[in-house]
Coordinates of C-alpha atoms and ligand atoms in Angstrom, one line a residue:
X24 CA 42.4 8.0 18.3
X25 CA 40.4 10.1 20.8
X26 CA 37.3 8.5 22.3
X27 CA 35.1 11.2 20.8
X28 CA 36.1 9.9 17.4
X29 CA 35.5 6.3 18.1
X30 CA 31.9 6.8 19.1
X31 CA 30.6 7.6 15.6
X32 CA 32.5 4.6 14.3
X33 CA 30.8 2.4 16.8
X34 CA 27.5 3.8 15.7
X35 CA 28.3 3.1 12.1
X36 CA 29.3 -0.4 13.0
X37 CA 25.9 -1.0 14.7
X38 CA 24.0 0.5 11.8
X39 CA 25.7 -1.8 9.4
X40 CA 25.0 -4.8 11.5
X41 CA 21.2 -4.3 11.9
X42 CA 20.2 -4.6 8.3
X43 CA 22.1 -7.8 7.7
X44 CA 20.5 -9.4 10.7
X45 CA 17.1 -8.4 9.4
X46 CA 18.0 -9.9 6.0
X47 CA 19.0 -13.2 7.5
X48 CA 15.8 -13.5 9.5
X49 CA 13.8 -12.9 6.4
X50 CA 15.8 -14.9 3.9
X51 CA 14.3 -17.9 2.2
X52 CA 15.8 -20.9 3.9
X53 CA 17.8 -23.5 2.0
X54 CA 15.0 -26.0 2.5
X55 CA 12.7 -24.0 0.3
X56 CA 15.2 -22.9 -2.4
X57 CA 13.4 -25.0 -5.0
X58 CA 10.5 -22.6 -4.6
X59 CA 12.7 -20.0 -6.4
X60 CA 13.4 -22.3 -9.4
X61 CA 10.4 -20.8 -11.4
X62 CA 12.0 -17.3 -11.0
X63 CA 15.4 -18.5 -12.3
X64 CA 13.7 -20.4 -15.1
X65 CA 11.8 -17.3 -16.2
X66 CA 14.9 -15.1 -16.0
X67 CA 16.9 -17.2 -18.5
X68 CA 15.8 -16.4 -22.0
X69 CA 17.4 -17.2 -25.3
X70 CA 16.9 -13.6 -26.4
X71 CA 16.1 -10.5 -24.5
X72 CA 13.7 -8.0 -26.0
X73 CA 14.7 -4.8 -24.3
X74 CA 17.9 -3.0 -23.2
X75 CA 17.1 -3.2 -19.5
X76 CA 15.9 -6.9 -19.4
X77 CA 19.4 -8.4 -19.7
X78 CA 20.9 -5.9 -17.4
X79 CA 18.2 -6.5 -14.7
X80 CA 18.7 -10.3 -15.0
X81 CA 22.5 -10.0 -14.9
X82 CA 22.4 -7.7 -11.8
X83 CA 20.0 -10.1 -10.1
X84 CA 22.0 -13.3 -10.8
X85 CA 25.2 -11.7 -9.7
X86 CA 23.8 -10.4 -6.5
X87 CA 22.5 -13.8 -5.4
X88 CA 25.9 -15.4 -6.1
X89 CA 25.1 -17.5 -9.3
X90 CA 28.5 -16.2 -10.6
X91 CA 30.5 -19.2 -9.7
X92 CA 27.8 -21.8 -10.5
X93 CA 26.8 -21.1 -14.0
X94 CA 29.6 -19.0 -15.5
X95 CA 28.7 -19.6 -19.1
X96 CA 25.2 -18.2 -18.7
X97 CA 26.5 -15.1 -16.8
X98 CA 29.2 -14.6 -19.4
X99 CA 26.6 -14.7 -22.2
X100 CA 24.5 -12.1 -20.4
X101 CA 27.4 -9.8 -19.7
X102 CA 28.3 -10.0 -23.4
X103 CA 24.7 -9.0 -24.4
X104 CA 24.8 -6.1 -22.1
X105 CA 28.1 -4.9 -23.4
X106 CA 27.0 -5.3 -27.0
X107 CA 23.9 -3.2 -26.2
X108 CA 26.1 -0.4 -25.0
X109 CA 28.4 -0.6 -28.0
X110 CA 25.4 -0.7 -30.4
X111 CA 23.2 1.9 -28.7
X112 CA 26.0 4.2 -27.5
X113 CA 24.5 7.1 -25.8
X114 CA 21.0 6.4 -27.0
X115 CA 20.0 5.1 -23.6
X116 CA 18.0 6.8 -20.9
X117 CA 19.8 7.8 -17.7
X118 CA 18.3 5.0 -15.6
X119 CA 19.0 2.4 -18.3
X120 CA 22.7 3.5 -18.3
X121 CA 22.7 3.4 -14.4
X122 CA 21.2 -0.1 -14.4
X123 CA 23.8 -1.3 -16.9
X124 CA 26.6 0.1 -14.7
X125 CA 25.2 -1.6 -11.6
X126 CA 25.0 -4.9 -13.6
X127 CA 28.5 -4.7 -15.1
X128 CA 30.0 -3.3 -11.9
X129 CA 28.5 -6.0 -9.6
X130 CA 31.0 -8.6 -8.2
X131 CA 34.2 -6.8 -9.2
X132 CA 34.7 -8.8 -12.4
X133 CA 36.6 -7.9 -15.6
X134 CA 33.4 -6.0 -16.6
X135 CA 34.6 -3.2 -14.4
X136 CA 37.2 -2.4 -17.0
X137 CA 34.5 -2.0 -19.6
X138 CA 32.8 0.6 -17.4
X139 CA 36.0 2.6 -17.2
X140 CA 37.2 2.2 -20.8
X141 CA 33.8 3.3 -22.1
X142 CA 33.6 6.2 -19.6
X143 CA 30.1 5.1 -18.6
X144 CA 30.2 7.0 -15.3
X145 CA 31.1 10.2 -17.1
X146 CA 28.2 9.7 -19.5
X147 CA 25.9 9.0 -16.6
X148 CA 26.9 12.3 -14.9
X149 CA 25.9 14.1 -18.1
X150 CA 22.6 12.3 -18.4
X151 CA 21.8 13.1 -14.8
X152 CA 22.5 16.8 -15.6
X153 CA 20.2 16.6 -18.6
X154 CA 17.4 15.3 -16.3
X155 CA 17.9 18.3 -14.0
X156 CA 17.9 20.7 -16.9
X157 CA 14.7 19.2 -18.3
X158 CA 13.1 19.7 -14.8
X159 CA 14.0 23.4 -14.9
X160 CA 12.5 23.8 -18.3
X161 CA 9.4 21.7 -18.0
X162 CA 7.8 22.5 -14.7
X163 CA 9.8 20.0 -12.6
X164 CA 9.3 17.1 -15.0
X165 CA 12.4 15.1 -15.6
X166 CA 13.2 13.5 -19.0
X167 CA 12.3 10.1 -17.5
X168 CA 11.0 9.8 -13.9
X169 CA 12.2 9.7 -10.3
X170 CA 12.7 6.0 -10.3
X171 CA 15.4 6.5 -12.9
X172 CA 16.9 9.6 -11.1
X173 CA 17.2 7.4 -8.1
X174 CA 19.0 4.8 -10.1
X175 CA 21.3 7.5 -11.4
X176 CA 22.2 8.8 -7.9
X177 CA 22.6 5.2 -6.6
X178 CA 25.1 4.3 -9.4
X179 CA 27.0 7.6 -9.1
X180 CA 27.2 7.2 -5.3
X181 CA 28.2 3.5 -5.3
X182 CA 31.0 4.2 -7.7
X183 CA 32.2 7.3 -5.8
X184 CA 31.5 9.8 -8.6
X185 CA 30.8 13.5 -8.1
X186 CA 27.3 14.9 -7.5
X187 CA 26.1 17.7 -5.3
X188 CA 24.7 16.4 -2.1
X189 CA 22.8 19.7 -1.7
X190 CA 21.1 19.0 -5.0
X191 CA 20.3 15.5 -4.0
X192 CA 18.8 16.8 -0.6
X193 CA 16.7 19.3 -2.5
X194 CA 15.6 17.0 -5.3
X195 CA 14.5 14.1 -3.1
X196 CA 12.3 15.9 -0.6
X197 CA 9.3 13.6 0.1
X198 CA 6.8 16.2 -1.0
X199 CA 8.1 16.2 -4.5
X200 CA 5.3 15.5 -7.0
X201 CA 7.5 13.0 -8.9
X202 CA 7.0 10.4 -6.1
X203 CA 3.4 10.2 -7.3
X204 CA 2.2 8.6 -10.4
X205 CA -1.5 9.1 -11.2
X206 CA -2.1 10.7 -7.8
X207 CA -0.8 7.5 -6.0
X208 CA 2.5 7.3 -4.1
X209 CA 4.7 5.1 -6.2
X210 CA 6.2 2.5 -3.9
X211 CA 8.8 1.5 -6.5
X212 CA 9.9 5.1 -6.9
X213 CA 10.1 5.8 -3.1
X214 CA 12.0 2.5 -2.5
X215 CA 14.6 3.2 -5.2
X216 CA 15.0 6.7 -3.7
X217 CA 15.6 5.2 -0.2
X218 CA 18.3 3.0 -1.6
X219 CA 20.0 6.0 -3.3
X220 CA 19.6 8.3 -0.3
X221 CA 21.0 5.6 2.0
X222 CA 24.1 5.2 -0.1
X223 CA 24.5 9.0 -0.1
X224 CA 24.0 9.3 3.7
X225 CA 26.5 6.5 4.4
X226 CA 29.2 8.0 2.3
X227 CA 28.6 11.4 3.8
X228 CA 29.1 9.8 7.2
X229 CA 32.4 8.4 6.1
X230 CA 33.8 11.8 5.1
X231 CA 35.9 13.6 7.7
X232 CA 34.1 16.9 7.2
X233 CA 30.5 15.9 6.9
X234 CA 28.1 18.3 5.3
X235 CA 25.9 18.2 8.4
X236 CA 22.9 20.1 6.9
X237 CA 22.7 17.9 3.8
X238 CA 23.1 14.8 5.9
X239 CA 20.4 15.8 8.3
X240 CA 17.9 16.6 5.5
X241 CA 18.7 13.4 3.6
X242 CA 18.2 11.3 6.8
X243 CA 14.8 13.1 7.3
X244 CA 13.8 12.3 3.7
X245 CA 14.7 8.6 4.3
X246 CA 12.6 8.6 7.5
X247 CA 9.5 10.1 5.7
X248 CA 9.9 7.9 2.6
X249 CA 10.1 4.7 4.8
X250 CA 6.9 5.8 6.6
X251 CA 5.2 6.4 3.2
X252 CA 6.3 2.9 2.0
X253 CA 5.1 1.2 5.2
X254 CA 1.7 3.0 4.9
X255 CA 1.3 1.1 1.6
X256 CA 1.5 -2.3 3.3
X257 CA -1.5 -4.5 2.6
X258 CA -3.1 -7.0 4.9
X259 CA -1.3 -10.0 3.2
X260 CA 2.1 -8.3 3.6
X261 CA 2.5 -7.0 0.0
X262 CA 3.8 -3.4 -0.1
X263 CA 2.1 -1.4 -2.9
X264 CA 1.4 -4.2 -5.2
X265 CA 3.1 -7.5 -6.0
X266 CA 5.6 -5.9 -8.4
X267 CA 6.7 -3.1 -6.1
X268 CA 7.2 -5.4 -3.0
X269 CA 10.7 -6.4 -4.0
X270 CA 11.9 -2.8 -4.2
X271 CA 10.1 -2.0 -0.9
X272 CA 11.8 -5.0 0.8
X273 CA 15.2 -3.8 -0.3
X274 CA 14.5 -0.3 1.0
X275 CA 13.3 -1.6 4.4
X276 CA 16.4 -3.9 4.7
X277 CA 18.7 -0.9 4.5
X278 CA 16.7 1.5 6.6
X279 CA 15.8 -0.6 9.7
X280 CA 16.9 2.1 12.1
X281 CA 14.0 4.2 10.9
X282 CA 11.1 1.9 11.9
X283 CA 10.4 -0.5 14.7
X284 CA 10.1 -4.3 14.5
X285 CA 6.4 -4.2 15.0
X286 CA 5.8 -2.0 11.9
X287 CA 6.9 -4.7 9.4
X288 CA 6.5 -8.4 9.5
X289 CA 9.1 -9.4 6.9
X290 CA 8.3 -13.1 7.1
X291 CA 4.6 -12.4 6.2
X292 CA 5.7 -10.4 3.2
X293 CA 8.1 -13.1 2.1
X294 CA 5.5 -15.9 2.6
X295 CA 2.9 -14.1 0.4
X296 CA 5.5 -13.6 -2.3
X297 CA 6.5 -17.3 -2.2
X298 CA 2.9 -18.3 -2.6
X299 CA 2.5 -15.9 -5.5
X300 CA 5.6 -17.4 -7.1
X301 CA 4.1 -20.9 -6.9
X302 CA 1.1 -19.6 -8.7
X303 CA 3.2 -18.3 -11.6
X304 CA 2.8 -14.6 -10.7
X305 CA 6.3 -13.5 -11.6
X306 CA 6.3 -15.0 -15.0
X307 CA 8.2 -12.3 -16.9
X308 CA 12.0 -11.7 -16.6
X309 CA 11.7 -8.2 -15.2
X310 CA 9.4 -9.3 -12.4
X311 CA 11.4 -12.3 -11.6
X312 CA 14.7 -10.4 -11.6
X313 CA 13.5 -7.7 -9.3
X314 CA 12.0 -10.0 -6.6
X315 CA 14.8 -12.5 -6.4
X316 CA 17.6 -10.6 -4.6
X317 CA 15.5 -9.4 -1.6
X318 CA 14.2 -12.9 -1.1
X319 CA 17.8 -13.9 -0.4
X320 CA 18.5 -10.8 1.7
X321 CA 20.4 -8.9 -1.0
X322 CA 20.0 -5.3 -2.0
X323 CA 21.4 -3.1 -4.7
X324 CA 23.7 -1.5 -2.1
X325 CA 25.6 -4.8 -2.1
X326 CA 26.8 -4.2 -5.6
X327 CA 30.2 -2.7 -4.6
X328 CA 30.7 -4.6 -1.4
X329 CA 34.1 -6.1 -0.9
X330 CA 32.9 -9.7 -0.9
X331 CA 29.6 -9.6 -2.8
X332 CA 28.2 -12.3 -4.9
X333 CA 28.8 -15.1 -2.5
X334 CA 25.7 -16.7 -1.0
X335 CA 25.1 -15.6 2.6
X336 CA 24.8 -17.6 5.8
X337 CA 27.0 -20.5 4.7
X338 CA 24.2 -22.1 2.8
X339 CA 24.9 -24.0 -0.4
X340 CA 24.5 -21.6 -3.3
X341 CA 21.7 -21.4 -5.8
X342 CA 22.1 -22.5 -9.3
X343 CA 20.1 -22.2 -12.5
X344 CA 17.8 -25.2 -13.0
X345 CA 17.8 -26.9 -16.4
X346 CA 14.8 -25.6 -18.4
X347 CA 11.5 -27.3 -18.0
X348 CA 9.5 -27.5 -21.2
X349 CA 5.9 -26.3 -20.9
X350 CA 3.2 -27.7 -23.1
X351 CA 0.8 -25.0 -24.2
X352 CA -2.8 -25.6 -23.2
X353 CA -5.2 -26.0 -26.0
X354 CA -8.1 -23.5 -25.5
X355 CA -10.6 -23.5 -28.4
X356 CA -13.4 -21.5 -26.7
X357 CA -14.2 -17.9 -27.5
X358 CA -14.9 -15.1 -25.1
X359 CA -16.4 -11.7 -25.6
X360 CA -15.1 -8.4 -24.1
X361 CA -16.1 -4.8 -24.2
X362 CA -13.2 -2.4 -25.2
X363 CA -13.2 1.4 -25.1
X364 CA -10.8 4.2 -26.0
X365 CA -11.4 7.3 -23.8
X366 CA -10.0 10.7 -24.7
X367 CA -12.6 13.4 -24.3
X368 CA -15.1 11.1 -25.9
X369 CA -15.5 7.4 -25.5
X370 CA -15.2 5.1 -28.5
X371 CA -16.4 1.5 -27.8
X372 CA -16.5 -1.8 -29.4
X373 CA -17.3 -5.5 -28.5
X374 CA -14.8 -8.0 -29.7
X375 CA -14.5 -11.7 -29.6
X376 CA -11.2 -13.4 -28.8
X377 CA -10.0 -16.9 -28.0
X378 CA -9.9 -17.6 -24.2
X379 CA -6.5 -17.2 -22.9
X380 CA -6.0 -13.9 -24.8
X381 CA -4.3 -10.9 -23.3
X382 CA -5.3 -7.2 -23.5
X383 CA -3.1 -6.7 -26.5
X384 CA -5.0 -9.3 -28.5
X385 CA -8.2 -7.4 -27.8
X386 CA -6.6 -4.1 -29.0
X387 CA -5.4 -5.8 -32.2
X388 CA -8.9 -7.3 -32.9
X389 CA -10.5 -3.8 -32.4
X390 CA -7.9 -2.3 -34.7
X391 CA -8.8 -4.9 -37.4
X392 CA -12.5 -3.9 -37.1
X393 CA -11.8 -0.1 -37.3
X394 CA -8.3 1.0 -38.1
X395 CA -9.1 4.7 -37.5
X396 CA -10.7 4.6 -34.1
X397 CA -8.7 1.8 -32.6
X398 CA -5.3 2.5 -34.2
X399 CA -2.4 2.2 -31.7
X400 CA 1.4 1.8 -31.5
X401 CA 3.5 -0.2 -29.0
X402 CA 7.1 -0.3 -28.0
X403 CA 8.8 -3.4 -26.7
X404 CA 10.0 -2.6 -23.1
X405 CA 11.4 -4.6 -20.2
X406 CA 7.9 -5.4 -18.9
X407 CA 6.5 -6.3 -22.3
X408 CA 4.7 -4.2 -24.9
X409 CA 4.1 -0.5 -23.8
X410 CA 1.3 1.5 -25.4
X411 CA 2.8 4.7 -26.8
X412 CA -0.1 6.1 -28.8
X413 CA -3.8 5.5 -29.6
X414 CA -5.7 7.2 -32.4
X415 CA -2.4 9.0 -33.1
X416 CA -2.3 10.6 -29.7
X417 CA 1.2 10.0 -28.2
X418 CA 2.2 9.9 -24.5
X419 CA 4.7 12.6 -23.5
X420 CA 6.9 12.8 -20.4
X421 CA 7.2 16.6 -20.5
X422 CA 3.4 16.8 -20.1
X423 CA 3.2 13.8 -17.9
X424 CA 0.6 12.2 -20.2
X425 CA 0.2 8.4 -20.8
X426 CA -2.3 5.8 -21.8
X427 CA -3.6 4.2 -18.7
X428 CA -5.0 0.7 -18.7
X429 CA -8.2 -0.2 -16.8
X430 CA -10.5 -3.2 -16.4
X431 CA -13.9 -2.6 -14.8
X432 CA -12.9 0.9 -14.0
X433 CA -9.8 -0.2 -12.0
X434 CA -6.2 0.5 -13.1
X435 CA -4.4 -2.7 -14.0
X436 CA -1.2 -3.7 -12.3
X437 CA 0.1 -5.4 -15.5
X438 CA 0.7 -4.3 -19.1
X439 CA -1.2 -5.2 -22.3
X440 CA 1.1 -8.2 -23.0
X441 CA 0.5 -9.8 -19.6
X442 CA -3.1 -9.1 -18.5
X443 CA -5.2 -12.1 -19.4
X444 CA -8.8 -11.1 -20.3
X445 CA -11.9 -12.7 -19.0
X446 CA -15.3 -13.2 -20.6
X447 CA -17.4 -10.0 -20.1
X448 CA -14.4 -7.8 -19.1
X449 CA -14.9 -4.1 -19.6
X450 CA -11.5 -2.9 -20.8
X451 CA -10.4 0.7 -21.3
X452 CA -7.4 2.7 -22.4
X453 CA -7.7 6.2 -21.0
X454 CA -5.8 9.3 -22.0
X455 CA -4.4 10.4 -18.6
X456 CA -1.9 12.4 -16.7
X457 CA 0.3 10.9 -14.0
Ligands
LIG17 C1 7.7 5.4 -14.1 C2 6.8 4.3 -14.4 C3 5.7 4.5 -15.3 C4 5.5 5.8 -16.1 C5 6.3 5.7 -17.4 C6 6.6 7.0 -18.1 C7 7.7 7.8 -17.4 N1 7.6 9.0 -17.2 O1 8.8 7.2 -17.2 C8 4.0 5.8 -16.3 C9 3.3 6.4 -15.1 C10 3.5 6.4 -17.6 C11 3.7 4.3 -16.2 C12 2.6 3.7 -16.8 C13 2.3 2.3 -16.6 N2 2.8 1.5 -15.8 CO1 4.6 1.8 -14.9 N3 6.1 2.0 -13.9 C14 7.0 3.0 -13.8 C15 8.1 2.6 -12.8 C16 7.9 3.3 -11.5 C17 9.6 3.0 -13.3 C18 9.9 2.6 -14.8 C19 11.4 2.8 -15.1 O2 11.7 4.0 -15.4 N4 12.2 1.8 -15.0 C20 13.7 2.0 -15.1 C21 14.2 2.0 -16.6 C22 15.7 2.0 -16.7 O3 13.8 0.8 -17.3 P1 13.0 0.9 -18.7 O4 12.6 -0.4 -19.1 O5 13.8 1.7 -19.7 O6 11.7 1.8 -18.2 C23 10.6 2.1 -19.1 C24 9.5 1.0 -19.0 O7 9.5 0.5 -17.7 C25 8.2 1.8 -19.3 N5 7.1 1.4 -18.5 C26 6.7 2.0 -17.4 N6 5.6 1.3 -16.9 C27 5.4 0.2 -17.7 C28 4.5 -0.8 -17.7 C29 4.5 -1.8 -18.7 C30 3.6 -2.9 -18.6 C31 5.5 -1.7 -19.7 C32 5.5 -2.7 -20.8 C33 6.4 -0.6 -19.8 C34 6.4 0.3 -18.8 O8 8.5 3.2 -19.0 C35 9.9 3.3 -18.6 C36 10.4 4.6 -19.1 O9 10.4 4.7 -20.5 C37 8.0 1.1 -12.8 C38 8.6 0.4 -11.6 C39 9.6 -0.7 -12.0 N7 9.9 -1.6 -11.1 O10 10.1 -0.7 -13.0 C40 6.4 0.9 -13.0 C41 5.9 -0.4 -13.6 C42 6.8 -1.0 -14.7 N8 4.6 0.0 -14.3 C43 3.7 -0.8 -14.2 C44 2.4 -0.7 -14.8 C45 1.4 -1.8 -14.4 C46 2.0 0.4 -15.6 C47 0.7 0.6 -16.4 C48 0.3 -0.7 -17.1 C49 -0.4 1.1 -15.4 C50 -1.8 1.2 -15.9 N9 -2.7 0.6 -15.3 O11 -2.0 1.8 -16.9 C51 1.1 1.8 -17.3 C52 1.5 1.4 -18.8 C53 0.3 1.4 -19.7 C54 0.8 1.4 -21.2 N10 0.7 2.6 -21.8 O12 1.2 0.4 -21.7 C55 4.1 -2.0 -13.4 C56 4.4 -3.3 -14.3 C57 4.0 -4.6 -13.6 C58 3.8 -5.7 -14.6 N11 3.8 -6.9 -14.1 O13 3.8 -5.5 -15.8 C59 5.4 -1.5 -12.6 C60 6.4 -2.5 -12.2 C61 4.8 -0.8 -11.3 C62 4.1 -1.7 -10.4 N12 4.7 -2.0 -9.3 O14 3.0 -2.1 -10.6 N13 4.7 3.6 -15.5
LIG18 C1 34.5 4.2 -2.8 O1 35.1 4.8 -1.7 C2 35.0 4.0 -0.5 C3 35.5 4.8 0.6 O2 36.7 5.5 0.3 C4 35.8 2.7 -0.8 O3 35.8 1.9 0.4 C5 35.2 2.0 -2.0 O4 35.9 0.8 -2.3 C6 35.1 2.9 -3.2 N1 34.3 2.2 -4.2 C7 34.7 2.0 -5.5 C8 33.7 1.3 -6.4 O5 35.7 2.5 -5.9
LIG19 C1 24.1 -24.5 -13.2 O1 25.1 -25.0 -12.4 C2 24.7 -26.2 -11.6 C3 25.8 -26.5 -10.7 O2 27.1 -26.5 -11.3 C4 24.3 -27.3 -12.6 O3 23.8 -28.4 -11.8 C5 23.1 -26.8 -13.5 O4 22.8 -27.8 -14.4 C6 23.6 -25.5 -14.2 N1 22.4 -25.0 -15.0 C7 22.4 -24.8 -16.3 C8 21.2 -24.3 -16.9 O5 23.4 -25.0 -17.0
LIG20 C1 -10.2 17.7 -24.4 O1 -11.1 18.8 -24.2 C2 -10.4 19.9 -23.7 C3 -11.5 21.0 -23.3 O2 -12.4 21.1 -24.4 C4 -9.4 20.4 -24.7 O3 -8.7 21.6 -24.2 C5 -8.4 19.3 -25.0 O4 -7.5 19.7 -26.0 C6 -9.1 18.0 -25.4 N1 -8.1 17.0 -25.4 C7 -7.9 16.2 -26.5 C8 -6.8 15.2 -26.4 O5 -8.6 16.3 -27.5
LIG21 C1 -14.7 3.6 -38.1 O1 -15.6 4.4 -37.3 C2 -15.9 5.7 -37.8 C3 -16.8 6.3 -36.7 O2 -17.9 5.5 -36.4 C4 -16.6 5.5 -39.1 O3 -16.9 6.8 -39.7 C5 -15.7 4.8 -40.1 O4 -16.4 4.6 -41.4 C6 -15.3 3.5 -39.5 N1 -14.3 2.8 -40.4 C7 -14.3 1.5 -40.7 C8 -13.2 1.0 -41.6 O5 -15.2 0.8 -40.4

């Protein structure tokens, strides 16, 4: 080989070394592995209530190398995911299907056969096309959102399927409105896009005849998105909020050539997350599943690695702890909260609920008082119950409408099933655009 050809390879080698070094520096050391037990405990449920829950948990457990420790649990999860596909068929969103493919495809197990026998990648290509067609028809609004379009590209890229890199380069320009939800840059979305674009740029570099223009524009997108993600870093090290920090960490692990060491103190971020875990902050399966891999230096780009699913740095592997039984606390006292539904007009009510209640309990109580004004519907999603309609007014992705949750005028970072209400709270559901 001529020296001119060796140079790019050397560059590639260096690029692939930097992220892994960063991961190791930031990994939770073996000494404090017990601090991760609450996450594992939360992730293992007798029954999962949404399509994506079991896939998210399976992907997470496989990435951190549980595979060889607790095979029965992994096998049961994989069975659930495969059953979902067989039951729901094509009635899945593009991102749901992409996530399922990542979960089944991780670790090169016999589940790979299922992906190919069921033609899941071909179906994903079609669903991705349908997202693009919807954008053409509805003013640039996809069927779902850019978080899912990123999952789609990531899965198609990791499994070497066809997609137009020119389309990807156009689609994921940092100024696209779909990176913003409710006027705010969505760190989760930007981070998932960085993972997808990094996969695409790495595979472009491997091709003999690189599409230089696409590659350059994709690399520029990554650079801008990384900047936007870092600008959402808070004083305590969280990036965006607690629930987007895991995705942001993954994005920063794979893109370390785009920022300098002084721009991100990974240990600070990790320590804040560990202290939040000890206070029970990641107490739903989705939250636990998404934060765990980056705490062990793993990213979704590891899914198709040759030797994935083994625990890094020669440490002893993690395993799932035997379930601890929690005794529910008895709370007889009552609290009073103010609740409003805001459309063009405000409809308010004061309700009394037992202390320890969540937002959803307040909505149910209000609905009991007046089933016309406070009528609502929910759907069980990965993160819990999602409010789909209030007073018969239904959220719609084509119009970018949704029911936003607020307390004291501030948007909540949790859903109605998780947010614990306090005496005197001023709760709102607001008909909004994102
Ligand atoms: C896109 C998105 C939205 C969109 C969803 C509509 C759309 N066009 O897709 C909009 C902007 C409407 C939205 C709204 C909200 N969201 Co949101 N959303 C996301 C995001 C970025 C991607 C979701 C996704 O597609 N996942 C991938 C697919 C494959 O999984 P899925 O289960 O099929 O996805 C569906 C659900 O996630 C659902 N969904 C979206 N947000 C939320 C929030 C809750 C609590 C529930 C139960 C469901 C839900 O919409 C998805 C599409 O149908 C996630 C980030 C993440 N890490 O998941 C945040 C995220 C899930 N959302 C979050 C929050 C807090 C909310 C709100 C409660 C904000 C608010 N103050 O009002 C509201 C929900 C209120 C309600 N009506 O119940 C948090 C949840 C944290 C937690 N601990 O519960 C996340 C993790 C973002 C964050 N880092 O804070 N969201
Ligand atoms: C995709 O292609 C690359 C490069 O040719 C190869 O190393 C990798 O194993 C392939 N991945 C899959 C999942 O087939
Ligand atoms: C997981 O595997 C470890 C090691 O084999 C074992 O000690 C632990 O009890 C297992 N956990 C469960 C929940 O079965
Ligand atoms: C709110 O008011 C505007 C302006 O009067 C109107 O166009 C819109 O349809 C109203 N929205 C709802 C949901 O009633
Ligand atoms: C609900 O509120 C509306 C408006 O104030 C009122 O007209 C209606 O009678 C109330 N319904 C019940 C069941 O209290």
